[in-house]
Amino acid sequence: MTARVGIVLVSHSAAVATAVAELARGLAGGGDTAPVRAAGGTPDGGLGTSAELIAEAARAVDGGAGVALLVDLGSAVLTVKALLAEGDELPEGARLVDAPFVEGAVAALVTASAGGDLDAVAAAAAEAYAYRKE
Amino acid sequence: MAAAAAAVDREADRLTELDSAIGDADHGANLKRGFAAVTAALEKDPQATPGAVLTAAGRQLISTVGGASGPLYGTLLRRTGKALGDAERVSRAALAEALTAGVAAVAQLGGAQPGDKTMLDALVPAAEGLATSFAAAREAAEAGALGTVPLRARKGRASYLGERSVGHQDPGATSSALLVAALAEVTA
């Protein structure tokens, strides 16, 4: 089995990140999905963004095929960008994906589980922006 | 750095108060935690040059603050530190040049520009003022922070408030002015 793209879900809230990971797994058919990890809230369980939790999650899902990071807003966006600029904090091939959080997470995990590469995963997640609801 | 941490400690409540008007009331506490981590890291692992001190401090802020001010201030210090390189001693002119690079990196990261009611409204004039003197940098940063009162927020959580953000001083510009004042104080 070749390595698949890993997904990290970064939210200000641990509960949101964990629930969205669960939702994505469920909608991706459960069972044998690509690796996905939640990195939500601060280490003490508060609301916010933790560089430490993000880096840890990224390392955990990194199988060598790249890591797609999806973020909710504000400091989550800025923290991931700052970590990417650091150069050595996140695994090689880590990428911030510009996508809506919930819909993007589902699209990213389905695509990654099907064996899509990082470009395909990022494109599928970003495409969720174009899906109008009315 | 010690002066910066002391200033943040002293003013944390005021920053939080400003942040409760247009933000999520955590700015003071967040920065306090960040600078406490900076102080501890530099005690444990002293850095030899000004550039290395700033780079290490920036890294700590990105890691520990938890709010948007962490990556923003962290990037400011890291880029400024990197621009200073490994010089043993740093002139004011060299610091002004490095700070300008740091401020540009913050603007790029947050996508904001002067007038958006952010820390940049204090930092951009501070970097310009530093070309003249430390006192000029402090005065420019304080004037910049005060100048955010009538502005409408265009970035961050305060931007959701639209017109209701008018009339409040921006917490980020205020903490920036505070840090520039701490720098002026230790170099006076």
PDB file of N, CA, C and O in Angstrom, chain B residues 50-113:
ATOM      1  N   PRO B  50      22.097  39.667  19.685  1.00  0.00           N
ATOM      2  CA  PRO B  50      20.746  40.240  19.640  1.00  0.00           C
ATOM      3  C   PRO B  50      19.843  39.526  18.630  1.00  0.00           C
ATOM      4  O   PRO B  50      18.669  39.252  18.911  1.00  0.00           O
ATOM      5  N   GLY B  51      20.395  39.202  17.463  1.00  0.00           N
ATOM      6  CA  GLY B  51      19.609  38.518  16.443  1.00  0.00           C
ATOM      7  C   GLY B  51      19.098  37.175  16.932  1.00  0.00           C
ATOM      8  O   GLY B  51      17.937  36.813  16.723  1.00  0.00           O
ATOM      9  N   ALA B  52      19.970  36.430  17.621  1.00  0.00           N
ATOM     10  CA  ALA B  52      19.594  35.104  18.121  1.00  0.00           C
ATOM     11  C   ALA B  52      18.542  35.220  19.223  1.00  0.00           C
ATOM     12  O   ALA B  52      17.637  34.385  19.320  1.00  0.00           O
ATOM     13  N   VAL B  53      18.672  36.253  20.063  1.00  0.00           N
ATOM     14  CA  VAL B  53      17.681  36.478  21.125  1.00  0.00           C
ATOM     15  C   VAL B  53      16.300  36.694  20.513  1.00  0.00           C
ATOM     16  O   VAL B  53      15.315  36.070  20.915  1.00  0.00           O
ATOM     17  N   LEU B  54      16.234  37.579  19.506  1.00  0.00           N
ATOM     18  CA  LEU B  54      14.942  37.888  18.876  1.00  0.00           C
ATOM     19  C   LEU B  54      14.365  36.671  18.163  1.00  0.00           C
ATOM     20  O   LEU B  54      13.167  36.407  18.227  1.00  0.00           O
ATOM     21  N   THR B  55      15.232  35.918  17.476  1.00  0.00           N
ATOM     22  CA  THR B  55      14.764  34.736  16.751  1.00  0.00           C
ATOM     23  C   THR B  55      14.189  33.699  17.719  1.00  0.00           C
ATOM     24  O   THR B  55      13.111  33.147  17.489  1.00  0.00           O
ATOM     25  N   ALA B  56      14.908  33.458  18.820  1.00  0.00           N
ATOM     26  CA  ALA B  56      14.428  32.492  19.812  1.00  0.00           C
ATOM     27  C   ALA B  56      13.130  32.981  20.461  1.00  0.00           C
ATOM     28  O   ALA B  56      12.203  32.196  20.695  1.00  0.00           O
ATOM     29  N   ALA B  57      13.069  34.279  20.744  1.00  0.00           N
ATOM     30  CA  ALA B  57      11.866  34.842  21.360  1.00  0.00           C
ATOM     31  C   ALA B  57      10.666  34.696  20.420  1.00  0.00           C
ATOM     32  O   ALA B  57       9.568  34.328  20.848  1.00  0.00           O
ATOM     33  N   GLY B  58      10.887  34.966  19.145  1.00  0.00           N
ATOM     34  CA  GLY B  58       9.804  34.850  18.167  1.00  0.00           C
ATOM     35  C   GLY B  58       9.265  33.442  18.083  1.00  0.00           C
ATOM     36  O   GLY B  58       8.056  33.214  18.041  1.00  0.00           O
ATOM     37  N   ARG B  59      10.178  32.497  18.113  1.00  0.00           N
ATOM     38  CA  ARG B  59       9.774  31.090  18.055  1.00  0.00           C
ATOM     39  C   ARG B  59       8.888  30.738  19.257  1.00  0.00           C
ATOM     40  O   ARG B  59       7.870  30.070  19.119  1.00  0.00           O
ATOM     41  N   GLN B  60       9.277  31.206  20.439  1.00  0.00           N
ATOM     42  CA  GLN B  60       8.484  30.954  21.648  1.00  0.00           C
ATOM     43  C   GLN B  60       7.085  31.551  21.518  1.00  0.00           C
ATOM     44  O   GLN B  60       6.098  30.936  21.919  1.00  0.00           O
ATOM     45  N   LEU B  61       7.007  32.777  20.985  1.00  0.00           N
ATOM     46  CA  LEU B  61       5.702  33.436  20.874  1.00  0.00           C
ATOM     47  C   LEU B  61       4.782  32.665  19.931  1.00  0.00           C
ATOM     48  O   LEU B  61       3.599  32.480  20.217  1.00  0.00           O
ATOM     49  N   ILE B  62       5.327  32.189  18.804  1.00  0.00           N
ATOM     50  CA  ILE B  62       4.511  31.416  17.869  1.00  0.00           C
ATOM     51  C   ILE B  62       3.993  30.155  18.577  1.00  0.00           C
ATOM     52  O   ILE B  62       2.848  29.762  18.410  1.00  0.00           O
ATOM     53  N   SER B  63       4.847  29.558  19.414  1.00  0.00           N
ATOM     54  CA  SER B  63       4.486  28.293  20.057  1.00  0.00           C
ATOM     55  C   SER B  63       3.505  28.431  21.200  1.00  0.00           C
ATOM     56  O   SER B  63       2.746  27.523  21.475  1.00  0.00           O
ATOM     57  N   THR B  64       3.549  29.554  21.920  1.00  0.00           N
ATOM     58  CA  THR B  64       2.852  29.563  23.213  1.00  0.00           C
ATOM     59  C   THR B  64       1.670  30.511  23.336  1.00  0.00           C
ATOM     60  O   THR B  64       0.899  30.380  24.282  1.00  0.00           O
ATOM     61  N   VAL B  65       1.524  31.473  22.436  1.00  0.00           N
ATOM     62  CA  VAL B  65       0.512  32.507  22.687  1.00  0.00           C
ATOM     63  C   VAL B  65      -0.926  32.021  22.473  1.00  0.00           C
ATOM     64  O   VAL B  65      -1.807  32.291  23.273  1.00  0.00           O
ATOM     65  N   GLY B  66      -1.163  31.291  21.383  1.00  0.00           N
ATOM     66  CA  GLY B  66      -2.485  30.695  21.201  1.00  0.00           C
ATOM     67  C   GLY B  66      -3.499  31.568  20.500  1.00  0.00           C
ATOM     68  O   GLY B  66      -4.520  31.087  20.037  1.00  0.00           O
ATOM     69  N   GLY B  67      -3.256  32.858  20.426  1.00  0.00           N
ATOM     70  CA  GLY B  67      -4.130  33.750  19.667  1.00  0.00           C
ATOM     71  C   GLY B  67      -3.373  34.277  18.462  1.00  0.00           C
ATOM     72  O   GLY B  67      -2.213  33.941  18.254  1.00  0.00           O
ATOM     73  N   ALA B  68      -4.046  35.102  17.659  1.00  0.00           N
ATOM     74  CA  ALA B  68      -3.426  35.613  16.432  1.00  0.00           C
ATOM     75  C   ALA B  68      -2.171  36.433  16.727  1.00  0.00           C
ATOM     76  O   ALA B  68      -1.260  36.508  15.905  1.00  0.00           O
ATOM     77  N   SER B  69      -2.109  37.019  17.935  1.00  0.00           N
ATOM     78  CA  SER B  69      -0.935  37.846  18.228  1.00  0.00           C
ATOM     79  C   SER B  69       0.342  36.999  18.321  1.00  0.00           C
ATOM     80  O   SER B  69       1.434  37.519  18.146  1.00  0.00           O
ATOM     81  N   GLY B  70       0.212  35.694  18.583  1.00  0.00           N
ATOM     82  CA  GLY B  70       1.393  34.829  18.671  1.00  0.00           C
ATOM     83  C   GLY B  70       2.145  34.731  17.362  1.00  0.00           C
ATOM     84  O   GLY B  70       3.311  35.123  17.278  1.00  0.00           O
ATOM     85  N   PRO B  71       1.480  34.212  16.307  1.00  0.00           N
ATOM     86  CA  PRO B  71       2.183  34.154  15.025  1.00  0.00           C
ATOM     87  C   PRO B  71       2.588  35.532  14.502  1.00  0.00           C
ATOM     88  O   PRO B  71       3.620  35.654  13.848  1.00  0.00           O
ATOM     89  N   LEU B  72       1.802  36.567  14.794  1.00  0.00           N
ATOM     90  CA  LEU B  72       2.136  37.900  14.284  1.00  0.00           C
ATOM     91  C   LEU B  72       3.363  38.475  14.995  1.00  0.00           C
ATOM     92  O   LEU B  72       4.337  38.861  14.348  1.00  0.00           O
ATOM     93  N   TYR B  73       3.338  38.507  16.332  1.00  0.00           N
ATOM     94  CA  TYR B  73       4.520  38.998  17.058  1.00  0.00           C
ATOM     95  C   TYR B  73       5.707  38.058  16.877  1.00  0.00           C
ATOM     96  O   TYR B  73       6.853  38.490  16.810  1.00  0.00           O
ATOM     97  N   GLY B  74       5.421  36.759  16.826  1.00  0.00           N
ATOM     98  CA  GLY B  74       6.498  35.786  16.630  1.00  0.00           C
ATOM     99  C   GLY B  74       7.207  36.033  15.311  1.00  0.00           C
ATOM    100  O   GLY B  74       8.439  36.027  15.240  1.00  0.00           O
ATOM    101  N   THR B  75       6.424  36.261  14.260  1.00  0.00           N
ATOM    102  CA  THR B  75       6.998  36.546  12.948  1.00  0.00           C
ATOM    103  C   THR B  75       7.772  37.860  12.975  1.00  0.00           C
ATOM    104  O   THR B  75       8.869  37.962  12.416  1.00  0.00           O
ATOM    105  N   LEU B  76       7.226  38.860  13.661  1.00  0.00           N
ATOM    106  CA  LEU B  76       7.910  40.153  13.771  1.00  0.00           C
ATOM    107  C   LEU B  76       9.313  39.970  14.370  1.00  0.00           C
ATOM    108  O   LEU B  76      10.313  40.429  13.801  1.00  0.00           O
ATOM    109  N   LEU B  77       9.388  39.287  15.504  1.00  0.00           N
ATOM    110  CA  LEU B  77      10.676  39.139  16.183  1.00  0.00           C
ATOM    111  C   LEU B  77      11.622  38.219  15.413  1.00  0.00           C
ATOM    112  O   LEU B  77      12.812  38.499  15.304  1.00  0.00           O
ATOM    113  N   ARG B  78      11.066  37.121  14.894  1.00  0.00           N
ATOM    114  CA  ARG B  78      11.920  36.179  14.151  1.00  0.00           C
ATOM    115  C   ARG B  78      12.545  36.820  12.921  1.00  0.00           C
ATOM    116  O   ARG B  78      13.732  36.685  12.659  1.00  0.00           O
ATOM    117  N   ARG B  79      11.711  37.522  12.138  1.00  0.00           N
ATOM    118  CA  ARG B  79      12.235  38.137  10.916  1.00  0.00           C
ATOM    119  C   ARG B  79      13.205  39.267  11.230  1.00  0.00           C
ATOM    120  O   ARG B  79      14.208  39.437  10.537  1.00  0.00           O
ATOM    121  N   THR B  80      12.900  40.016  12.283  1.00  0.00           N
ATOM    122  CA  THR B  80      13.815  41.082  12.687  1.00  0.00           C
ATOM    123  C   THR B  80      15.141  40.461  13.131  1.00  0.00           C
ATOM    124  O   THR B  80      16.218  40.923  12.734  1.00  0.00           O
ATOM    125  N   GLY B  81      15.052  39.387  13.921  1.00  0.00           N
ATOM    126  CA  GLY B  81      16.254  38.690  14.392  1.00  0.00           C
ATOM    127  C   GLY B  81      17.075  38.124  13.242  1.00  0.00           C
ATOM    128  O   GLY B  81      18.301  38.258  13.204  1.00  0.00           O
ATOM    129  N   LYS B  82      16.386  37.507  12.296  1.00  0.00           N
ATOM    130  CA  LYS B  82      17.081  36.933  11.139  1.00  0.00           C
ATOM    131  C   LYS B  82      17.778  38.025  10.333  1.00  0.00           C
ATOM    132  O   LYS B  82      18.875  37.830   9.827  1.00  0.00           O
ATOM    133  N   ALA B  83      17.101  39.180  10.200  1.00  0.00           N
ATOM    134  CA  ALA B  83      17.679  40.279   9.430  1.00  0.00           C
ATOM    135  C   ALA B  83      18.930  40.841  10.125  1.00  0.00           C
ATOM    136  O   ALA B  83      19.840  41.344   9.467  1.00  0.00           O
ATOM    137  N   LEU B  84      18.976  40.734  11.454  1.00  0.00           N
ATOM    138  CA  LEU B  84      20.162  41.211  12.185  1.00  0.00           C
ATOM    139  C   LEU B  84      21.342  40.268  11.993  1.00  0.00           C
ATOM    140  O   LEU B  84      22.490  40.664  12.168  1.00  0.00           O
ATOM    141  N   GLY B  85      21.050  39.012  11.638  1.00  0.00           N
ATOM    142  CA  GLY B  85      22.124  38.045  11.434  1.00  0.00           C
ATOM    143  C   GLY B  85      22.849  37.750  12.733  1.00  0.00           C
ATOM    144  O   GLY B  85      22.247  37.810  13.801  1.00  0.00           O
ATOM    145  N   ASP B  86      24.150  37.473  12.656  1.00  0.00           N
ATOM    146  CA  ASP B  86      24.853  37.091  13.879  1.00  0.00           C
ATOM    147  C   ASP B  86      25.814  38.173  14.368  1.00  0.00           C
ATOM    148  O   ASP B  86      26.840  37.883  14.979  1.00  0.00           O
ATOM    149  N   ALA B  87      25.457  39.430  14.084  1.00  0.00           N
ATOM    150  CA  ALA B  87      26.276  40.541  14.581  1.00  0.00           C
ATOM    151  C   ALA B  87      26.293  40.534  16.112  1.00  0.00           C
ATOM    152  O   ALA B  87      25.269  40.315  16.742  1.00  0.00           O
ATOM    153  N   GLU B  88      27.496  40.762  16.679  1.00  0.00           N
ATOM    154  CA  GLU B  88      27.635  40.784  18.142  1.00  0.00           C
ATOM    155  C   GLU B  88      26.958  42.020  18.718  1.00  0.00           C
ATOM    156  O   GLU B  88      26.336  41.981  19.770  1.00  0.00           O
ATOM    157  N   ARG B  89      27.148  43.140  18.018  1.00  0.00           N
ATOM    158  CA  ARG B  89      26.540  44.397  18.455  1.00  0.00           C
ATOM    159  C   ARG B  89      25.727  44.959  17.301  1.00  0.00           C
ATOM    160  O   ARG B  89      26.098  44.824  16.147  1.00  0.00           O
ATOM    161  N   VAL B  90      24.632  45.596  17.626  1.00  0.00           N
ATOM    162  CA  VAL B  90      23.725  46.081  16.585  1.00  0.00           C
ATOM    163  C   VAL B  90      23.541  47.587  16.733  1.00  0.00           C
ATOM    164  O   VAL B  90      23.218  48.072  17.815  1.00  0.00           O
ATOM    165  N   SER B  91      23.746  48.315  15.654  1.00  0.00           N
ATOM    166  CA  SER B  91      23.533  49.764  15.700  1.00  0.00           C
ATOM    167  C   SER B  91      22.040  50.055  15.545  1.00  0.00           C
ATOM    168  O   SER B  91      21.277  49.205  15.085  1.00  0.00           O
ATOM    169  N   ARG B  92      21.652  51.272  15.927  1.00  0.00           N
ATOM    170  CA  ARG B  92      20.250  51.658  15.787  1.00  0.00           C
ATOM    171  C   ARG B  92      19.826  51.597  14.321  1.00  0.00           C
ATOM    172  O   ARG B  92      18.737  51.140  13.989  1.00  0.00           O
ATOM    173  N   ALA B  93      20.709  52.034  13.427  1.00  0.00           N
ATOM    174  CA  ALA B  93      20.377  52.032  11.996  1.00  0.00           C
ATOM    175  C   ALA B  93      20.134  50.597  11.506  1.00  0.00           C
ATOM    176  O   ALA B  93      19.184  50.339  10.756  1.00  0.00           O
ATOM    177  N   ALA B  94      20.987  49.668  11.960  1.00  0.00           N
ATOM    178  CA  ALA B  94      20.822  48.272  11.542  1.00  0.00           C
ATOM    179  C   ALA B  94      19.525  47.700  12.098  1.00  0.00           C
ATOM    180  O   ALA B  94      18.806  46.954  11.420  1.00  0.00           O
ATOM    181  N   LEU B  95      19.210  48.085  13.352  1.00  0.00           N
ATOM    182  CA  LEU B  95      17.964  47.603  13.963  1.00  0.00           C
ATOM    183  C   LEU B  95      16.756  48.163  13.222  1.00  0.00           C
ATOM    184  O   LEU B  95      15.768  47.458  12.993  1.00  0.00           O
ATOM    185  N   ALA B  96      16.834  49.433  12.821  1.00  0.00           N
ATOM    186  CA  ALA B  96      15.728  50.058  12.092  1.00  0.00           C
ATOM    187  C   ALA B  96      15.478  49.310  10.783  1.00  0.00           C
ATOM    188  O   ALA B  96      14.332  49.032  10.412  1.00  0.00           O
ATOM    189  N   GLU B  97      16.566  48.965  10.125  1.00  0.00           N
ATOM    190  CA  GLU B  97      16.449  48.246   8.850  1.00  0.00           C
ATOM    191  C   GLU B  97      15.853  46.852   9.078  1.00  0.00           C
ATOM    192  O   GLU B  97      14.972  46.413   8.334  1.00  0.00           O
ATOM    193  N   ALA B  98      16.330  46.181  10.116  1.00  0.00           N
ATOM    194  CA  ALA B  98      15.840  44.831  10.416  1.00  0.00           C
ATOM    195  C   ALA B  98      14.372  44.869  10.827  1.00  0.00           C
ATOM    196  O   ALA B  98      13.572  44.020  10.421  1.00  0.00           O
ATOM    197  N   LEU B  99      14.021  45.873  11.640  1.00  0.00           N
ATOM    198  CA  LEU B  99      12.631  45.994  12.096  1.00  0.00           C
ATOM    199  C   LEU B  99      11.704  46.246  10.903  1.00  0.00           C
ATOM    200  O   LEU B  99      10.587  45.716  10.850  1.00  0.00           O
ATOM    201  N   THR B 100      12.171  47.023   9.951  1.00  0.00           N
ATOM    202  CA  THR B 100      11.380  47.272   8.740  1.00  0.00           C
ATOM    203  C   THR B 100      11.085  45.955   8.015  1.00  0.00           C
ATOM    204  O   THR B 100       9.961  45.725   7.558  1.00  0.00           O
ATOM    205  N   ALA B 101      12.094  45.069   7.958  1.00  0.00           N
ATOM    206  CA  ALA B 101      11.893  43.755   7.335  1.00  0.00           C
ATOM    207  C   ALA B 101      10.898  42.927   8.150  1.00  0.00           C
ATOM    208  O   ALA B 101      10.040  42.232   7.595  1.00  0.00           O
ATOM    209  N   GLY B 102      11.019  43.006   9.479  1.00  0.00           N
ATOM    210  CA  GLY B 102      10.100  42.275  10.354  1.00  0.00           C
ATOM    211  C   GLY B 102       8.666  42.751  10.179  1.00  0.00           C
ATOM    212  O   GLY B 102       7.726  41.945  10.097  1.00  0.00           O
ATOM    213  N   VAL B 103       8.488  44.058  10.107  1.00  0.00           N
ATOM    214  CA  VAL B 103       7.146  44.634   9.950  1.00  0.00           C
ATOM    215  C   VAL B 103       6.559  44.232   8.595  1.00  0.00           C
ATOM    216  O   VAL B 103       5.375  43.902   8.492  1.00  0.00           O
ATOM    217  N   ALA B 104       7.392  44.204   7.573  1.00  0.00           N
ATOM    218  CA  ALA B 104       6.918  43.788   6.245  1.00  0.00           C
ATOM    219  C   ALA B 104       6.437  42.336   6.285  1.00  0.00           C
ATOM    220  O   ALA B 104       5.426  41.985   5.665  1.00  0.00           O
ATOM    221  N   ALA B 105       7.140  41.492   7.044  1.00  0.00           N
ATOM    222  CA  ALA B 105       6.742  40.083   7.153  1.00  0.00           C
ATOM    223  C   ALA B 105       5.399  39.945   7.870  1.00  0.00           C
ATOM    224  O   ALA B 105       4.578  39.103   7.507  1.00  0.00           O
ATOM    225  N   VAL B 106       5.183  40.785   8.884  1.00  0.00           N
ATOM    226  CA  VAL B 106       3.893  40.775   9.588  1.00  0.00           C
ATOM    227  C   VAL B 106       2.766  41.180   8.641  1.00  0.00           C
ATOM    228  O   VAL B 106       1.699  40.559   8.611  1.00  0.00           O
ATOM    229  N   ALA B 107       3.010  42.215   7.848  1.00  0.00           N
ATOM    230  CA  ALA B 107       2.000  42.685   6.900  1.00  0.00           C
ATOM    231  C   ALA B 107       1.663  41.592   5.895  1.00  0.00           C
ATOM    232  O   ALA B 107       0.494  41.371   5.553  1.00  0.00           O
ATOM    233  N   GLN B 108       2.688  40.860   5.476  1.00  0.00           N
ATOM    234  CA  GLN B 108       2.470  39.785   4.509  1.00  0.00           C
ATOM    235  C   GLN B 108       1.684  38.633   5.138  1.00  0.00           C
ATOM    236  O   GLN B 108       0.754  38.111   4.530  1.00  0.00           O
ATOM    237  N   LEU B 109       2.037  38.278   6.367  1.00  0.00           N
ATOM    238  CA  LEU B 109       1.374  37.154   7.038  1.00  0.00           C
ATOM    239  C   LEU B 109      -0.104  37.444   7.284  1.00  0.00           C
ATOM    240  O   LEU B 109      -0.971  36.619   7.009  1.00  0.00           O
ATOM    241  N   GLY B 110      -0.394  38.637   7.791  1.00  0.00           N
ATOM    242  CA  GLY B 110      -1.776  38.966   8.134  1.00  0.00           C
ATOM    243  C   GLY B 110      -2.555  39.577   6.991  1.00  0.00           C
ATOM    244  O   GLY B 110      -3.774  39.690   7.059  1.00  0.00           O
ATOM    245  N   GLY B 111      -1.856  39.983   5.947  1.00  0.00           N
ATOM    246  CA  GLY B 111      -2.533  40.593   4.803  1.00  0.00           C
ATOM    247  C   GLY B 111      -3.130  41.956   5.116  1.00  0.00           C
ATOM    248  O   GLY B 111      -4.046  42.404   4.436  1.00  0.00           O
ATOM    249  N   ALA B 112      -2.596  42.631   6.146  1.00  0.00           N
ATOM    250  CA  ALA B 112      -3.139  43.944   6.521  1.00  0.00           C
ATOM    251  C   ALA B 112      -2.201  45.045   6.046  1.00  0.00           C
ATOM    252  O   ALA B 112      -1.047  44.806   5.708  1.00  0.00           O
ATOM    253  N   GLN B 113      -2.728  46.260   6.018  1.00  0.00           N
ATOM    254  CA  GLN B 113      -1.887  47.419   5.735  1.00  0.00           C
ATOM    255  C   GLN B 113      -2.234  48.535   6.705  1.00  0.00           C
ATOM    256  O   GLN B 113      -3.259  48.461   7.390  1.00  0.00           O
TER     257      GLN B 113
END
